[in-house]
Structures are given as C-alpha cells and as structure tokens.
Amino acid sequence: MFHLECKGHAGKRDDGRPFLRALSCDRRNQEPREKGILQESGPQASVAILLGDSGSTLGLMYGQLRMTQCDAQATLEKPRPHRTITEWLTFDNMHHQWLLLAACFWVIFMFMVASKFITLTFKDPDAYSAKQEFLFLTAMPDMGKSPGENRFPEELKPTGKMLLDSRLAQPLVYMERLELIRNVCREEALRNLSHTAVSKFVLDRIFVCDKHKILFCQTPKVGNTQWKKVLIVLNGAFPSIEEIPENVVHDHEKNGLPRLSSFSDAEIQKRLKTYFKFFIVRDPFERLISAFKDKFVHNPRFEPWYRHEIAPGIIRKYRRNRTETRGIQFEDFVRYLGDPNHRWLDLQFGDHIIHWVTYVELCAPCEITYSVIGHHETLEDDAPYILKEAGIDHLVSYPTIPPGITMYNKTKVELYFLGVSKRDIRRLYARFEGDFKLFGYQKPDFLLN
C-alpha cells in the first residue's frame, strides 16, 4: 500500500455531485509525478493512476478517491491485476483485424447478391449451353450428307434464335427418319437387305417395360447399356441409375428386364401394336470398329470367348497370310463380315454375333413399326425427346453424355480401314447397305473409291 496526494480542479454537476476537471497526483515514495484519470464522479470516486518510472513496466492501478473543494487525496489499498502495454496493443490489433474481416465478408456478400441479380436478369431460359448448341449443329446427320462431313460456313454461328428454330423442328426430324424407313422398305431392290422375319432372335433383342408400356430394341455398341439402366429403374429393380452395379446391367437374371420373347404370341402382338417402341443407330462402319475394339482388343468385361473361341475361328478361315501369328486383325474381321457365306460361322458363334450383325437383323425395322429412331450422333437431343415421347421424362433421366463422345469420327474410320483392301470394303458395304440407306447414312465413298 502506498499513499498519493492528488490535486485537481473540482466542480459540481447540475445535480450537485462534485467532479474533477483535471487531476495530478504525487506518490510520496517515488518520483516523478504520476497522472491520474478520473473513472467516476462523486464524493467517493474511483481513480486510475498510470504508474511507472524509468526501467519499470507501465500499468494501471485503481483506488478510491475522496475529494474536497480544491484538493483530493487518494489511497490505493487494493491494486487490481494490470495489463501490460504489449497486451493492450495486441488486443487493439486483434480488434482491428476482426473489423477488417467483417468488412471483407460484407463486401463479398454484396458482390454475391449483385452477381445473382445479374444472372437472374440476363439468363435466357429458352437457350441451351454453347456446348449443346455446337453439338446440335455439327452432329445432326443429314439424309444427303454423311454425319462426318457436315460443315457450316464460318459466318454461321450458333445463336439462341437458330437453336430455338432447331428445337421447334425436332419432331420433323424424327418424322423424316420414320418416313425414310418406310420408303426404303418399299424398294424391291433392297428387300433382301431391309427385311427380316420377326424371329425369336429379334424378340430376344427387345426388352419390355410393362409398367410404362415401352419396348426397347437392343443394338449393341450404340450406347445401349445406358438405355438398359433407364428401363431397369422404370421396372423398379433399382431406385436410381447410379445405384445399378455394372455387372447387373447385362445379367438378365438379375436386372429385371423381361424380353419380348418370354411372352405368348398373343401378348407379343398386343405389345407390338400398343407399346411405345424405339431403338438407337449409329454409322454402321463406326459401330463395327467399336465392336472390334470392345470384344477383341480391350475386352473390358473380360469375356474370354471372343479372343479364345471366336477370334481363332475367324483367323483360320479368313487370314490370308497363314504364317502370321498375331491375334485377330481388323482386316480379318472385315473379311468375315463381308463374306456372303458368313452365316455358317454365325451359327457357331451363337448370340455373340449381336455386336456386329445389321440393325435389320436385330430389330426388323420394316416389319415392326417403331415410334422413334434415335441416332447416336445426336443422342444429346434424341435421348430427352425419346423420354418425353414415352411419357417418362419426369421419372428418369438419361445418364450424362461426355462432350463429343457421340460425334462421328471420320479420321478414326479411315485409320481402321487403311489396311483393308477395296474389294473387302465393298463386300462389307454390300452387306450393310440396308443399314446405311434405312437410317440416312451416306455411302462411304472415301473408303470405296
């Protein structure tokens, strides 16, 4: 405990209470004079004294002050814990940092509000993304032009109006596809290439969704796995496409997809007449390349019979250089498919041939009246249209299509056919000519001539 003598100028408030306008105190046992700061006013007030001298740490101590008219005496008996100047500076610095952080958050919040307002103001609800516009304009196959040779002038840029017109014309595209099939089916010269019996082989390719009255004809190597997933969900076997294990999709004992062949003749006819029916096609030669890569090169589902049973059978009959020991080559595959007498090997291979036989053999488009024919090259537009026409667009969506994956790749086709003789290519085209003409794909003259 120590004693201070303080002097100041006393005064009175309006209510009569005294206060000090200024205060200076002397500590008897220490120099120099210390400054006092009045904390409260009144006869018995609290005063804070800033203590310190050379070499000592500054701090605050508090005590009681008793005032008289002109002078005041204070005795500090119970000093409170004090904070150092460093602590006060740290506290003050943190205070400023929090204020700065709060200001930053406020600026960010206002920016987000402004951005949302701009987005809502300028977004065109009827326009597709630029990527979708580009795919639509470049990938739509034309009856008089190959999908791979579609070209647009440099000045023709995708615009919202053009895209809207294209979308309004979409139903006409699907009507033209069906009309083309009807016209080709009537051509007597192509009858052997466009007609086939609705046999058990065909009925085995058609999957049934009775709940929504849908028939889907499977055309392998044209994105059929995704369509099967859509039907599996619609049949109630799984709640969503994402939850379907890949090994279940093609396991017909587990995927819950009945085949049309499993019904009686009367039930088959009833479904063929009344159900929504569709299938998907792509450029016939590009599909064959996909089948060759998937079954004989990569074989991702580990189906060994393609390499160990089917490939050796093709090599034994169709390889010209008997001394060559490499595995099956694309030219061997093409010779097998283009051989007019290929059927005896087909019988040995069984249902595995579904990956490369014609669309005519798979789905009988001249015998069955389909509701929609989708094209792999325009699947980004065709898939939503098919779901809408089938009345299921509110129940399920087609899985996301990676950009550019469905577009026709002429360079890849040229590369694969580079080592194949013109004679073999012409024989291959002769077998698949029906597919080219039925579905509007141009004759591949760049390979034939």
mmCIF file of C-alpha atoms in Angstrom, residues 112 156 215 234 285 313 342:
data_model
loop_
_atom_site.group_PDB
_atom_site.id
_atom_site.type_symbol
_atom_site.label_atom_id
_atom_site.label_comp_id
_atom_site.label_asym_id
_atom_site.label_seq_id
_atom_site.Cartn_x
_atom_site.Cartn_y
_atom_site.Cartn_z
ATOM 1 C CA MET A 112 -22.681 -12.326 -54.428
ATOM 2 C CA LEU A 156 -22.864 -19.338 -89.435
ATOM 3 C CA LEU A 215 -40.376 -51.710 -75.897
ATOM 4 C CA LEU A 234 -38.512 -47.848 -64.604
ATOM 5 C CA PHE A 285 -18.903 -48.858 -90.078
ATOM 6 C CA GLY A 313 -12.336 -69.300 -85.893
ATOM 7 C CA HIS A 342 -20.629 -65.834 -93.156
#
